[in-house]
mmCIF file of C-alpha atoms and ligand atoms in Angstrom:
data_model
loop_
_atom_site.group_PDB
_atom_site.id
_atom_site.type_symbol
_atom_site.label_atom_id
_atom_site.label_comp_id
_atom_site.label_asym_id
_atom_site.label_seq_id
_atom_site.Cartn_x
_atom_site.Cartn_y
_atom_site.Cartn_z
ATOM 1 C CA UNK V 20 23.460 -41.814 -152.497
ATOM 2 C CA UNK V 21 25.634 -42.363 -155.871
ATOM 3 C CA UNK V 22 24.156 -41.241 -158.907
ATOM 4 C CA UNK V 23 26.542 -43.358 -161.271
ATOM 5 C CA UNK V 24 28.246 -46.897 -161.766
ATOM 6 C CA UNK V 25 30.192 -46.474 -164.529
ATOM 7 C CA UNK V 26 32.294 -49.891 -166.045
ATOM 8 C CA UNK V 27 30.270 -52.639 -164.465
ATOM 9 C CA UNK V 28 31.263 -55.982 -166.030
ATOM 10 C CA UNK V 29 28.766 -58.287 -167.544
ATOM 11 C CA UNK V 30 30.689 -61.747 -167.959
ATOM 12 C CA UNK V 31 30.280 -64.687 -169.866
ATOM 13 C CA UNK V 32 29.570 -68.086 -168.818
ATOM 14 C CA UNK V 33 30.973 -71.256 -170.582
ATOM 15 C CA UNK V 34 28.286 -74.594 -169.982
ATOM 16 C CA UNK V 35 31.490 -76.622 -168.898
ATOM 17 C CA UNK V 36 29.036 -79.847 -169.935
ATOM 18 C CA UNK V 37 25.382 -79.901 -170.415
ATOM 19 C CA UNK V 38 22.952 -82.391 -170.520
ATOM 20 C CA UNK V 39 19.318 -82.359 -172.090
ATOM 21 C CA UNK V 40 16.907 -84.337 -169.433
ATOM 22 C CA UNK V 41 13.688 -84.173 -170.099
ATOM 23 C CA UNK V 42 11.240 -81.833 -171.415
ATOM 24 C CA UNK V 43 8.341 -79.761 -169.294
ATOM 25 C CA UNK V 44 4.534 -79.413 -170.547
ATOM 26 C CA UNK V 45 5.612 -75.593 -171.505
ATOM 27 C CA UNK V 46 7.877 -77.057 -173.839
ATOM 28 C CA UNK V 47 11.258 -75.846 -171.858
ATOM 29 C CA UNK V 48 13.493 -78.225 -171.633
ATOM 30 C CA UNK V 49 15.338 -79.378 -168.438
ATOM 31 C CA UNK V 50 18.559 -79.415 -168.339
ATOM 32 C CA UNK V 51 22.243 -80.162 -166.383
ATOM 33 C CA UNK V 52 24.978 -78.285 -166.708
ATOM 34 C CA UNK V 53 27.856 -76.609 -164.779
ATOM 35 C CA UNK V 54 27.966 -72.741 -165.630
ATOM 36 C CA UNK V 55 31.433 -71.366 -165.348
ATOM 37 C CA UNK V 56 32.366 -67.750 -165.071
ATOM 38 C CA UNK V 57 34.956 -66.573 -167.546
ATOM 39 C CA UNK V 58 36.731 -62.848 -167.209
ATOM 40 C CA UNK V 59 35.503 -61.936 -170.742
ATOM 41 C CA UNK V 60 32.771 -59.652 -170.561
ATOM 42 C CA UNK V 61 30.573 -56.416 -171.571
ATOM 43 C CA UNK V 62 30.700 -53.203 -169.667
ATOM 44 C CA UNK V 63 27.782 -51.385 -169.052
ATOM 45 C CA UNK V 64 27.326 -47.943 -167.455
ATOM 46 C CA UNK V 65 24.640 -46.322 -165.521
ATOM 47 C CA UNK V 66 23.356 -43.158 -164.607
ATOM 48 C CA UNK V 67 20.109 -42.069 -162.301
ATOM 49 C CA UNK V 68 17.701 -39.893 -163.973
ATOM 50 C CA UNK V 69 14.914 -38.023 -161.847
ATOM 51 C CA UNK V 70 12.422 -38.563 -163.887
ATOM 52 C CA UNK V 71 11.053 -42.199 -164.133
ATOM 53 C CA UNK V 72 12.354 -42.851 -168.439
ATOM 54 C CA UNK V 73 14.615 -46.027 -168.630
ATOM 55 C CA UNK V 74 16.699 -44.792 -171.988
ATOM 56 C CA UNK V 75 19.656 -46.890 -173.665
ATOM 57 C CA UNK V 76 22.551 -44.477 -174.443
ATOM 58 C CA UNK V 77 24.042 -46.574 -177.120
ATOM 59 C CA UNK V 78 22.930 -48.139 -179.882
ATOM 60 C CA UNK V 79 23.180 -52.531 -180.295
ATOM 61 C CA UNK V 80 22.760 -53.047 -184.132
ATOM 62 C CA UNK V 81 20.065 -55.767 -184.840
ATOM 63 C CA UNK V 82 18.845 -55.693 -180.758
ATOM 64 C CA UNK V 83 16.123 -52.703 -180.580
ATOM 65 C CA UNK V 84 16.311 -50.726 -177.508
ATOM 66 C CA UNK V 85 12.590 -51.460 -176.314
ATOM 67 C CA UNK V 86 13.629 -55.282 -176.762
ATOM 68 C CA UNK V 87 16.742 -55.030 -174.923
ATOM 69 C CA UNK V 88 17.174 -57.222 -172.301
ATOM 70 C CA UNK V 89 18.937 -54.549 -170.271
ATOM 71 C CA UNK V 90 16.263 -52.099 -171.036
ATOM 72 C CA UNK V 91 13.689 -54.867 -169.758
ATOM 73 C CA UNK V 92 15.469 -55.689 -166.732
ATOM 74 C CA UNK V 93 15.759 -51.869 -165.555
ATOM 75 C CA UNK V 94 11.770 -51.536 -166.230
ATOM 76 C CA UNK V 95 10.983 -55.314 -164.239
ATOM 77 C CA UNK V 96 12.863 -53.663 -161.486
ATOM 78 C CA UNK V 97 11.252 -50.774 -161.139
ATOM 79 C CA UNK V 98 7.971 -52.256 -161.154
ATOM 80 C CA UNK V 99 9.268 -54.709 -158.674
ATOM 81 C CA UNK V 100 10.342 -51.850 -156.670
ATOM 82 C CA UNK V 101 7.297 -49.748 -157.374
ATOM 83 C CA UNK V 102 4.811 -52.583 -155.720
ATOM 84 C CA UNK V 103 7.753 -53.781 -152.797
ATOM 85 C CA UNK V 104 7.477 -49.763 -151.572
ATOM 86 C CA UNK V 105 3.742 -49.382 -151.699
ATOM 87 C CA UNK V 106 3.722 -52.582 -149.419
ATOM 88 C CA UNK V 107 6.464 -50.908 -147.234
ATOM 89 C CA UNK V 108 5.631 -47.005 -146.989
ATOM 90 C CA UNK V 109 1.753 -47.230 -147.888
ATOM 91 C CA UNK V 110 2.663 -43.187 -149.626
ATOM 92 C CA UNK V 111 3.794 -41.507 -152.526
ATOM 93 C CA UNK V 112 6.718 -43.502 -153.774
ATOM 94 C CA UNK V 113 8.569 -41.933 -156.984
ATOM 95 C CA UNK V 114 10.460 -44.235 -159.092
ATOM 96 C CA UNK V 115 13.655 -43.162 -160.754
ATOM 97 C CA UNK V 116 14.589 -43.646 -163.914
ATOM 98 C CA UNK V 117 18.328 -44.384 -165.619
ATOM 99 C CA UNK V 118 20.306 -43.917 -168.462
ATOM 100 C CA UNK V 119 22.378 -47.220 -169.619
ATOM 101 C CA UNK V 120 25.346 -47.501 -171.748
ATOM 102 C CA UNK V 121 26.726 -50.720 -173.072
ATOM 103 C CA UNK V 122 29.782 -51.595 -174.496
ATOM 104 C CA UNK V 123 29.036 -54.953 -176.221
ATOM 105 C CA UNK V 124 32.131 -57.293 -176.320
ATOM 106 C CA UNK V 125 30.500 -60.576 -176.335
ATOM 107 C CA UNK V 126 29.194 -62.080 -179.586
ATOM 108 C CA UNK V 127 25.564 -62.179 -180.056
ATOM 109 C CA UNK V 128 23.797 -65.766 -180.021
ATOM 110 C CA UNK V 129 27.725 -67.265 -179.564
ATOM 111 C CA UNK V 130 26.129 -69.274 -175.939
ATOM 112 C CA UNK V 131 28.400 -67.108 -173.871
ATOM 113 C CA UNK V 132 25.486 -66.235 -172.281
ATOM 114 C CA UNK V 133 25.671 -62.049 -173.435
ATOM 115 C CA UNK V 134 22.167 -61.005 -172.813
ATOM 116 C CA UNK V 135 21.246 -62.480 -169.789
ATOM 117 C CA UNK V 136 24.556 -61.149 -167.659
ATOM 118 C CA UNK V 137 23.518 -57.887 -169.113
ATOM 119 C CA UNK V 138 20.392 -58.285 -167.663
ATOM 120 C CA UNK V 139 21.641 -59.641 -164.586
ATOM 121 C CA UNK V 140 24.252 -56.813 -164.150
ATOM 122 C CA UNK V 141 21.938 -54.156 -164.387
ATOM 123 C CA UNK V 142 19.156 -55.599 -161.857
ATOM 124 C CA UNK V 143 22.485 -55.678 -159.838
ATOM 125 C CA UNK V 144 23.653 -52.313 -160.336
ATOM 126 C CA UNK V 145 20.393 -50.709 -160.256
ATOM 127 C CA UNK V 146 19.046 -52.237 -157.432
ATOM 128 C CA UNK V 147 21.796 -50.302 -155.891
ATOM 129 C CA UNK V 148 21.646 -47.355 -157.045
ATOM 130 C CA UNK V 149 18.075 -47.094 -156.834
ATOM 131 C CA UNK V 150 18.204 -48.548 -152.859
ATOM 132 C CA UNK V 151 15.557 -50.754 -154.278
ATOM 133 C CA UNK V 152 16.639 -53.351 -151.128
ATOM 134 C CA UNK V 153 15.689 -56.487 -153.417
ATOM 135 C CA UNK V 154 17.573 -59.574 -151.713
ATOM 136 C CA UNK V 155 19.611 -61.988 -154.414
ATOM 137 C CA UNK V 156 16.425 -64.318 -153.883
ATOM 138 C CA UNK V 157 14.134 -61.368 -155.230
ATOM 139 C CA UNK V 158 16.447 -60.417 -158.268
ATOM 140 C CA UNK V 159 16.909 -64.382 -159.259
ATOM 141 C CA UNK V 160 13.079 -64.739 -159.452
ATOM 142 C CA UNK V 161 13.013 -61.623 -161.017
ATOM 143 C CA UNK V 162 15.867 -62.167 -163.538
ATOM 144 C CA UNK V 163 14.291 -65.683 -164.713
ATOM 145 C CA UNK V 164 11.558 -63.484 -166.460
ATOM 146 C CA UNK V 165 13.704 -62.576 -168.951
ATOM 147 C CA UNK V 166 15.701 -66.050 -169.395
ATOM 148 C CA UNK V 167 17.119 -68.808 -168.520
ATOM 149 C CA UNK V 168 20.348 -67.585 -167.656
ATOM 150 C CA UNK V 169 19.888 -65.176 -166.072
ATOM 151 C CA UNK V 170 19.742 -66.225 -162.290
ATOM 152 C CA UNK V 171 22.983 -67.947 -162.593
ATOM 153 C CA UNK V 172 24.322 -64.567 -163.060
ATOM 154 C CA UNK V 173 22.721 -63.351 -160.092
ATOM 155 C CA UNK V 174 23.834 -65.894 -157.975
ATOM 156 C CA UNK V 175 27.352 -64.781 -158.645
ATOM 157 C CA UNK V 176 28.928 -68.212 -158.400
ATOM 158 C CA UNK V 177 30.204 -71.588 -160.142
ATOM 159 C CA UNK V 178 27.479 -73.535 -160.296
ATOM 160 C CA UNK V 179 25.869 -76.789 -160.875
ATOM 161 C CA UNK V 180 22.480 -76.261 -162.584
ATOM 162 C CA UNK V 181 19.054 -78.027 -163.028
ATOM 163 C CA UNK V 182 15.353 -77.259 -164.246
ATOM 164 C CA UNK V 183 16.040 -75.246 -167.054
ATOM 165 C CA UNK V 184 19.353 -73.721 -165.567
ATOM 166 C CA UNK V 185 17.455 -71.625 -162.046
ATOM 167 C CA UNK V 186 18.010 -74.622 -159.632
ATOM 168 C CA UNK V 187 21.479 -73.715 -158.545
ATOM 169 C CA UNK V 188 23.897 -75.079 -156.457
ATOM 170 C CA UNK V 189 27.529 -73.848 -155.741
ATOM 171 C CA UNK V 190 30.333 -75.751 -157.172
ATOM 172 C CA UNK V 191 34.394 -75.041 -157.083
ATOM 173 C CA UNK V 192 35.923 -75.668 -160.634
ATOM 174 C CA UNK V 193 39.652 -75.472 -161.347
ATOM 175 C CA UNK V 194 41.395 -72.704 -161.818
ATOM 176 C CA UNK V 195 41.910 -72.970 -165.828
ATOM 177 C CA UNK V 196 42.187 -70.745 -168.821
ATOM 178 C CA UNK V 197 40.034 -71.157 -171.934
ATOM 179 C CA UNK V 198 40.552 -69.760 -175.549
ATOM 180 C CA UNK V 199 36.991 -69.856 -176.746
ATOM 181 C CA UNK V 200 36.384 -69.255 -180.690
ATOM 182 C CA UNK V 201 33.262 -67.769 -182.880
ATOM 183 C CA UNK V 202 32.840 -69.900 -185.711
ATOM 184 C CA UNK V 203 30.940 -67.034 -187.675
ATOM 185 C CA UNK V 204 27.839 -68.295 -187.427
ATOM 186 C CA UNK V 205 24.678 -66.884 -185.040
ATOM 187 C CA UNK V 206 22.802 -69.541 -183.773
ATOM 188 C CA UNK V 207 19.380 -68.722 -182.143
ATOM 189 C CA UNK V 208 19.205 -70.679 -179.426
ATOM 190 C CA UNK V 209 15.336 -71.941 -180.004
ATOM 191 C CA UNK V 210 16.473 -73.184 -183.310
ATOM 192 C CA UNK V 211 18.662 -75.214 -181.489
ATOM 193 C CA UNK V 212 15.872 -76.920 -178.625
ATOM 194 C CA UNK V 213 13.153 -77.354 -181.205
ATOM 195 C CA UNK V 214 15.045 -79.739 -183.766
ATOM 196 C CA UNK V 215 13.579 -83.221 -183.748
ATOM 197 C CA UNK V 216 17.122 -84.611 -183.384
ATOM 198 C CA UNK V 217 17.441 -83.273 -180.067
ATOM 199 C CA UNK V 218 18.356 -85.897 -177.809
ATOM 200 C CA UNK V 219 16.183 -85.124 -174.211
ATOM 201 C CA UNK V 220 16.724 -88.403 -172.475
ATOM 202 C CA UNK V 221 20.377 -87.909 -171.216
ATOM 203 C CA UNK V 222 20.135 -90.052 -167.693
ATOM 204 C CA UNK V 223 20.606 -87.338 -164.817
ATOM 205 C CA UNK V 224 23.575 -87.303 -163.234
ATOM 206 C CA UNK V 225 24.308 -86.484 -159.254
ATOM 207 C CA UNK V 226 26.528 -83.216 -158.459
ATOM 208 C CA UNK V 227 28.367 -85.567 -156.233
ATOM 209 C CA UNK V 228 29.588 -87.345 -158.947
ATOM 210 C CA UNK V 229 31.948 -84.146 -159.955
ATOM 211 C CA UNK V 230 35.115 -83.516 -158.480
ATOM 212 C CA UNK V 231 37.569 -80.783 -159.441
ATOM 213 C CA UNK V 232 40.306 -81.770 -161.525
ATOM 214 C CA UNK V 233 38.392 -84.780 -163.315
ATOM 215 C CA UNK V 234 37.003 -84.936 -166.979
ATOM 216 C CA UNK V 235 33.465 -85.326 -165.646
ATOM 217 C CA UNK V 236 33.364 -81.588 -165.012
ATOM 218 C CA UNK V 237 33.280 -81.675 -169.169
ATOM 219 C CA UNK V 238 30.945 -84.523 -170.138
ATOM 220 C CA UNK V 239 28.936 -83.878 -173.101
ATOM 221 C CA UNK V 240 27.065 -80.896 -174.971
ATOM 222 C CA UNK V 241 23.601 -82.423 -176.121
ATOM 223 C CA UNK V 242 23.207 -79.150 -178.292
ATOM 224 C CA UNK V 243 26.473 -80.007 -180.224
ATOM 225 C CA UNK V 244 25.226 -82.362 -181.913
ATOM 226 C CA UNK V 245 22.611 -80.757 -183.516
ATOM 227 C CA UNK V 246 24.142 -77.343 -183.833
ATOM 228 C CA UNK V 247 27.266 -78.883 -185.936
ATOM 229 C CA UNK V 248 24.828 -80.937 -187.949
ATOM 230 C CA UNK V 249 23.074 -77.096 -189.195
ATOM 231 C CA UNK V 250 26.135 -75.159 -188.744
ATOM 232 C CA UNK V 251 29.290 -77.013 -190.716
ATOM 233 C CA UNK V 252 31.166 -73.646 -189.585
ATOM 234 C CA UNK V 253 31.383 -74.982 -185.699
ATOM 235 C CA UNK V 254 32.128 -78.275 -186.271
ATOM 236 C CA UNK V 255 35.010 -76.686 -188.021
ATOM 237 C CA UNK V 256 36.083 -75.064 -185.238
ATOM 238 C CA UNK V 257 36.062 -78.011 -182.935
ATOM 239 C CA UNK V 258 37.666 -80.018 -185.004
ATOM 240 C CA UNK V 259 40.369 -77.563 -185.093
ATOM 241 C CA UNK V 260 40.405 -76.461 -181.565
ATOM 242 C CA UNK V 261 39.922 -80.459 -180.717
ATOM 243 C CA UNK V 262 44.039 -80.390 -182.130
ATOM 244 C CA UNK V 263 44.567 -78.543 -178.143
ATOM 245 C CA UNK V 264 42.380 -80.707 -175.679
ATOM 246 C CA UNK V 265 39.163 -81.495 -175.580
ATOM 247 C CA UNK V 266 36.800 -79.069 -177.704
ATOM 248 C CA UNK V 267 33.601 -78.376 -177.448
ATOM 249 C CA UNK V 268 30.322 -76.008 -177.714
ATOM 250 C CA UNK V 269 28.774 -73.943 -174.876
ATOM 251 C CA UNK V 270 25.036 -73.382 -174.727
ATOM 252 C CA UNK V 271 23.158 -73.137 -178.329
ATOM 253 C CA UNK V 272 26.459 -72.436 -179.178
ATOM 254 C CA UNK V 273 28.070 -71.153 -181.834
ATOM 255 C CA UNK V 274 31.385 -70.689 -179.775
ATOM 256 C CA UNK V 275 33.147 -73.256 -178.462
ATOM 257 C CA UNK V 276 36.027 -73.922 -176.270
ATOM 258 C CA UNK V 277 38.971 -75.694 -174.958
ATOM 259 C CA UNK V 278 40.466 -75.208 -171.210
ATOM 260 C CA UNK V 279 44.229 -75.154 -170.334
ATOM 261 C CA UNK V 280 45.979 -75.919 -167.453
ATOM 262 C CA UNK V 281 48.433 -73.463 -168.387
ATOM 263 C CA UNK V 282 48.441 -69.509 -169.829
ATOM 264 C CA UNK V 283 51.099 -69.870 -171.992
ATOM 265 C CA UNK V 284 49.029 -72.769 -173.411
ATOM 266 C CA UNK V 285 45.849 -70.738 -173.775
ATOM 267 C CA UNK V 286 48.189 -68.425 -175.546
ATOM 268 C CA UNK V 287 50.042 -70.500 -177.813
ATOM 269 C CA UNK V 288 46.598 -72.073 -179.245
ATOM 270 C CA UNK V 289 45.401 -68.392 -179.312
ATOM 271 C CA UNK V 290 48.327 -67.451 -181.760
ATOM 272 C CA UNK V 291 47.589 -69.980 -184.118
ATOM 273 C CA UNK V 292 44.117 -69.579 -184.550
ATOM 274 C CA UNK V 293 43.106 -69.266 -188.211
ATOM 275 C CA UNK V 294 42.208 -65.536 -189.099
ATOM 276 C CA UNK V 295 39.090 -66.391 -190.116
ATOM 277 C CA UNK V 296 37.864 -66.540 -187.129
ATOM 278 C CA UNK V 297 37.553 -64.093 -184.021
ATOM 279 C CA UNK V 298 39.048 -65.723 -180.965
ATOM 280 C CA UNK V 299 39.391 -65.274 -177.091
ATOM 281 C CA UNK V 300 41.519 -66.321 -173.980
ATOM 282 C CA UNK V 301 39.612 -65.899 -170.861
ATOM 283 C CA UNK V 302 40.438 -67.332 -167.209
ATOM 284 C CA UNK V 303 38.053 -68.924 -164.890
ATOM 285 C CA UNK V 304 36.571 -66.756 -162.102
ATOM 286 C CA UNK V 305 35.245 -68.072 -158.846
ATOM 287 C CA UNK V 306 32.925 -65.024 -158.220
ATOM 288 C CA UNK V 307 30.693 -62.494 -160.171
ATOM 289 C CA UNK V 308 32.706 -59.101 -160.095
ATOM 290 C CA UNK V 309 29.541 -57.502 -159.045
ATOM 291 C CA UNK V 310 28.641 -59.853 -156.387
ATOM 292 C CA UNK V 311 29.542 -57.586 -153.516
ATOM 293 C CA UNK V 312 26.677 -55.199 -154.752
ATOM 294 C CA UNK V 313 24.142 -57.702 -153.065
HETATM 295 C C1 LIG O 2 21.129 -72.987 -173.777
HETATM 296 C C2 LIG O 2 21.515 -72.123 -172.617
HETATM 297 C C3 LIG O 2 22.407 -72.923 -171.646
HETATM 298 O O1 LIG O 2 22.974 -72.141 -170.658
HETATM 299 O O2 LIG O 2 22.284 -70.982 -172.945
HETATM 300 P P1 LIG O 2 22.582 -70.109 -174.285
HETATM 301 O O3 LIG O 2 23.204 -70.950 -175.298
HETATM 302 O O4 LIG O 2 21.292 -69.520 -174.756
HETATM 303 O O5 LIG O 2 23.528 -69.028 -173.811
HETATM 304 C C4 LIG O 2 20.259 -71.649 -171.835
HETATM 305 O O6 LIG O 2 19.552 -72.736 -171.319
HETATM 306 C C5 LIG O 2 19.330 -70.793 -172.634
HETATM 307 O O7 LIG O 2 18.996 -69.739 -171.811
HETATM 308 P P2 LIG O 2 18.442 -68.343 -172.417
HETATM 309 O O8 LIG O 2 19.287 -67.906 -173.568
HETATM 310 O O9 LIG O 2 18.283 -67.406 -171.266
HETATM 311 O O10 LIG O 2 17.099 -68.864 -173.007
HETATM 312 P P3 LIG O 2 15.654 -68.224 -173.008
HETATM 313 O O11 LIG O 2 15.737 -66.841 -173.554
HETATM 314 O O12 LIG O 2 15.012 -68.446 -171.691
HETATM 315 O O13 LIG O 2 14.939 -69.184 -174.077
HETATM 316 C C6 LIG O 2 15.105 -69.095 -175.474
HETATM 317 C C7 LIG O 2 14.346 -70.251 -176.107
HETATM 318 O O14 LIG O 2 15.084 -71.477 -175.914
HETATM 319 C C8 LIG O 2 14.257 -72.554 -175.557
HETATM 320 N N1 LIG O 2 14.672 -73.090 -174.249
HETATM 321 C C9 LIG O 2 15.494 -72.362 -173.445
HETATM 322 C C10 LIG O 2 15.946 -72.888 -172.245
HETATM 323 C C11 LIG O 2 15.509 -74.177 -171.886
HETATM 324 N N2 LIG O 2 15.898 -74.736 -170.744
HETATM 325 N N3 LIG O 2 14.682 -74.883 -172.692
HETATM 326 C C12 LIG O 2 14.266 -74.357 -173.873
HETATM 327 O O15 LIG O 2 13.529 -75.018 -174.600
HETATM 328 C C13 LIG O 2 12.840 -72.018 -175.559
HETATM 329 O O16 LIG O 2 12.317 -72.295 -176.831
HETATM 330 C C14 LIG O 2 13.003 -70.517 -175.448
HETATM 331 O O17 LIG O 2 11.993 -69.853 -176.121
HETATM 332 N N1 LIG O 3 21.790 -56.639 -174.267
HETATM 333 C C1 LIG O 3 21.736 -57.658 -175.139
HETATM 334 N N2 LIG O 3 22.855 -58.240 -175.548
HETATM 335 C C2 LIG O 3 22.818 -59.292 -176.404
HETATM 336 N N3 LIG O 3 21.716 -59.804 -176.923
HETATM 337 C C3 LIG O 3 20.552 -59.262 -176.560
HETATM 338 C C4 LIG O 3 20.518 -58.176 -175.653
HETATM 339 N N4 LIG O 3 19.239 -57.872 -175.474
HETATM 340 C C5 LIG O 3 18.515 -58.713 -176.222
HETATM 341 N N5 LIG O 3 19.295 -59.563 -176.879
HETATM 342 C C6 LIG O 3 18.829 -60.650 -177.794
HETATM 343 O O1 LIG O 3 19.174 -61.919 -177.205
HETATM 344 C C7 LIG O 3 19.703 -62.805 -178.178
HETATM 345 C C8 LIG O 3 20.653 -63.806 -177.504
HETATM 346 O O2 LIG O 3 21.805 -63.137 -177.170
HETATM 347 P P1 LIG O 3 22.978 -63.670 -176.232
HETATM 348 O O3 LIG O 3 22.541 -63.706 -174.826
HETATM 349 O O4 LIG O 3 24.169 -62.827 -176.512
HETATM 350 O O5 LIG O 3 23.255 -65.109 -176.797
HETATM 351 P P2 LIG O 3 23.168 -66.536 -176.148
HETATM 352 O O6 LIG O 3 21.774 -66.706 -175.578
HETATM 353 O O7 LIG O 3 23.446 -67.458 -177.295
HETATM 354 O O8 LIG O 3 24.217 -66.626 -175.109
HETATM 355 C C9 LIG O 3 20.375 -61.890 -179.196
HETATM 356 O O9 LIG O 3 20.431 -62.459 -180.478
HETATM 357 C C10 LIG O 3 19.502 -60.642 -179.163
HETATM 358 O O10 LIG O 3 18.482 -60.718 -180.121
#
């Protein structure tokens, strides 16, 4: 049995459009939107310990490591695992325990969607490691504990997305590259969903009505408008990535994107960002990297 995964990507996800529907009596809101995996990502490393101690081997500055999502995933799964095995073997089951390193690449609160793969790429990895024999099903129900994102990640493709992101269905996207951009703002994303100029009424739309290579794959972001409205520093940054194509916001934002046909056009509009601001090229993906672990 392996005792270590070490470099297992956590990507980001770009909401391609996304639509605010309606609201639920919990307050969540539901939502549309097509979730498209992007090869930028955080790495995170694991290690089996014998004893049952779930420890984070490097530090996050500003994310505690009892309030790390990774650090809450690990201990959901072993209590998932804990009560599956006592169902199973009726004995003396001994959980295991793991060290986890991350290297953080993806910008905090930037919509990219950070947290939740890093959540979703350690249920992944440790459910391996630890032969926990969760199915996807299991670690999606699981993984929607923790957020809302996090079950897209597990179900390691393209995808169109409903409720407040779990109801999932498989879509192909085109093959394009993006250059996405960090304004320099943090936006939390419940700052976002509880303005009172939040539109919630967008009509739904069908996920027959998408087809690859059209514009409707990149309708509207009902976040933007709020988001720019508090944050002058992204609508910045789409007006000045809107030069390229068609800019816009993913998630809560604060980053926001354009998508190329082309590299060498990702990479021209990369070049001429202005310093101020940090800035990415990152090509579509049709498949989690770690979706062969399930
Ligand atoms: C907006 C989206 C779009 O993909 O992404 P991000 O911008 O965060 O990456 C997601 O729906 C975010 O998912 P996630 O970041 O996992 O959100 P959660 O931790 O579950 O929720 C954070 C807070 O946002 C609000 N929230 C979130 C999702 C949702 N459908 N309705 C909500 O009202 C709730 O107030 C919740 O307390
Ligand atoms: N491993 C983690 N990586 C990033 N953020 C984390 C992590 N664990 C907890 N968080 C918290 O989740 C918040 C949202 O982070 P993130 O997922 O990167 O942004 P977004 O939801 O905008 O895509 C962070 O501001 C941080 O407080």
């Amino acid at each position: 049995m392996p005792r270590t995964l070490n470099n297992c990507p956590a990507p980001a996800k770009l909401n391609l459009f996304l639509h605010v529907t309606g609201r639920r009596a919990d307050g969540y809101h539901l939502l549309q939107t097509v979730f498209q995996l992007v090869d930028f990502n955080d790495l995170l490393h694991f290690e089996v310990r014998d004893d049952d101690l779930i420890r984070r081997s490097t530090d996050i500055p500003g994310v505690p490591e009892q309030s790390d999502l990774v650090v809450r995933a690990a201990r959901l799964l072993q209590t998932a695992i804990r009560a599956k095995s006592s169902v199973v073997a009726g004995s003396a089951y001994k959980p295991l325990g793991a060290n986890i390193g991350i290297e953080k690449n993806l910008p905090m609160g930037g919509g990219l969607g950070g947290g939740s793969s890093d959540a979703a790429t350690t249920l992944m990895a440790l459910n391996h490691l630890w032969q926990g024999g969760l199915s996807r099903e299991e670690l999606m129900a699981l993984g929607l504990q923790l957020g809302a994102d996090v079950p897209f990640f597990l179900f390691g493709r393209n995808a169109f997305a409903e409720g407040i992101g779990e109801s999932l269905q498989k879509l192909d996207t085109p093959r394009l590259w993006f250059v996405i951009i960090q304004p320099g703002v943090t936006i939390p994303t419940e700052i976002i969903f509880s303005s009172s100029e939040l539109t919630r009424s967008t009509k739904p739309v069908k996920m027959t009505d998408f087809s690859i290579g059209t514009k409707k794959l990149f309708g509207k972001n009902d976040l933007e408008a709020v988001a720019v409205k508090q944050f002058p520093e992204v609508a910045e940054a789409i007006k000045w990535l809107g030069n390229y194509g068609d800019a816009r916001m993913t998630g809560s934002g604060a980053c926001v994107f354009c998508a190329f046909t082309e590299e060498h056009q990702a990479d021209a509009a990369l070049k001429s960002v202005p310093s101020q601001w940090k800035a990415w090229k990152a090509k579509a993906m049709q498949e989690h990297p770690l979706a062969g672990l399930l």
